[in-house]
XYZ file of C-alpha atoms in Angstrom:
138
model
C 0.000 0.000 0.000
C 2.285 2.763 -1.310
C 1.546 5.948 -3.164
C 3.646 6.272 -6.313
C 4.356 10.012 -6.058
C 4.903 10.161 -2.286
C 8.444 11.189 -1.331
C 8.117 9.561 2.107
C 6.954 6.263 0.547
C 10.084 6.314 -1.587
C 12.366 7.102 1.362
C 10.676 4.578 3.682
C 11.065 1.823 1.106
C 14.718 2.590 0.294
C 14.215 4.069 -3.169
C 15.756 7.378 -2.036
C 18.852 7.273 0.199
C 18.620 8.640 3.730
C 20.516 8.662 7.008
C 18.628 5.739 8.533
C 18.763 5.252 12.296
C 16.197 2.436 12.579
C 14.438 0.012 10.259
C 12.109 -2.957 10.631
C 9.447 -4.528 8.405
C 6.983 -1.675 9.082
C 9.059 1.483 9.568
C 12.169 3.343 8.555
C 13.357 6.147 10.838
C 15.623 8.752 9.275
C 17.425 11.900 10.342
C 15.487 15.025 9.342
C 17.240 17.071 6.636
C 16.185 20.294 8.414
C 16.476 19.322 12.071
C 15.049 21.254 14.998
C 17.972 19.877 17.045
C 20.872 17.455 16.610
C 19.481 13.954 16.088
C 15.945 15.026 15.033
C 14.480 11.833 13.578
C 11.356 11.121 11.522
C 9.609 7.749 11.794
C 8.040 6.754 8.459
C 5.692 3.810 7.976
C 6.567 1.812 4.871
C 2.871 1.782 3.942
C 1.166 5.013 2.952
C -1.291 6.661 5.339
C -2.180 10.318 4.827
C -2.347 11.095 8.544
C -3.086 9.559 11.947
C -6.797 9.224 11.099
C -5.943 6.777 8.288
C -3.540 4.564 10.270
C -4.472 0.933 10.730
C -4.474 -0.464 14.271
C -1.228 -2.419 13.859
C 0.719 0.629 12.663
C -0.757 2.847 15.384
C 0.131 0.308 18.068
C 3.680 -0.132 16.772
C 4.765 3.496 16.276
C 4.982 4.544 19.957
C 7.285 1.683 21.011
C 9.563 2.574 18.068
C 9.553 6.242 19.123
C 10.361 5.304 22.733
C 13.230 3.086 21.611
C 14.682 5.854 19.430
C 14.213 8.449 22.188
C 16.025 6.240 24.706
C 18.864 5.707 22.208
C 19.126 9.487 21.710
C 19.430 10.036 25.451
C 22.130 7.367 25.702
C 24.136 8.394 22.643
C 23.613 12.133 22.159
C 23.369 13.264 25.761
C 19.961 14.868 25.356
C 17.956 15.068 28.560
C 14.533 14.580 26.981
C 12.720 14.420 23.674
C 9.461 15.505 22.083
C 7.202 13.323 19.981
C 5.481 15.528 17.402
C 2.888 14.389 14.904
C 1.052 16.940 12.736
C -2.259 16.279 10.953
C -3.418 18.632 8.201
C -1.874 21.760 6.740
C -3.308 23.989 9.473
C -1.465 21.827 12.037
C 1.843 22.142 10.188
C 1.786 18.928 8.145
C 3.739 19.537 4.931
C 4.134 15.964 3.633
C 0.871 14.056 3.593
C 2.295 10.697 4.615
C 1.897 9.951 8.334
C 5.157 10.494 10.177
C 6.246 11.094 13.734
C 9.080 13.396 14.739
C 11.367 12.410 17.608
C 13.117 15.640 18.584
C 15.952 15.461 21.128
C 15.906 18.201 23.768
C 19.033 19.465 25.451
C 19.484 21.400 28.704
C 19.466 25.139 27.929
C 18.412 24.387 24.338
C 15.980 26.577 22.406
C 12.279 26.657 23.253
C 10.307 24.374 20.929
C 6.869 22.828 20.763
C 5.223 25.510 22.864
C 1.821 27.184 22.825
C 0.038 29.962 24.602
C -2.456 28.704 27.174
C -5.892 30.301 27.539
C -8.396 30.106 30.378
C -11.724 28.408 29.592
C -14.952 28.506 31.533
C -16.414 25.218 32.805
C -19.558 25.620 30.671
C -17.524 26.123 27.494
C -15.408 23.053 28.332
C -18.549 20.944 28.798
C -20.022 22.146 25.481
C -16.808 21.384 23.647
C -16.534 17.951 25.276
C -20.106 17.160 24.207
C -19.398 18.213 20.603
C -16.385 15.912 20.442
C -18.130 12.978 22.175
C -21.038 13.171 19.736
C -18.663 12.499 16.836
C -16.716 9.584 18.289
């Protein structure tokens, strides 16, 4: 299940060379060409899924253990003190390649601020209304 014109399908399946840090029958994890920090890795499924909403259950269940394994290896080898898992869905969320992928971004003490957002206060009634809207579409 690959998409012929998908750059990430081609990379994940070895048609385009990459700096691979991990590979198994379902995934290839590569160093990002434009990293947020040293060691920034992208986990690519070898099958094509547009985003997290299209993932099958096996792929969804397998991606987090792969991310944890890579994150632990980063801490051991690169000296980072933490890592972020980032997964964008849709252009408005920052997705630029429409093949599901997960970023594993090493974080270093005194490193730059990343993956932040401005928090806003919400009233209890608004939270309940929003929760109901979401629940009604599950």
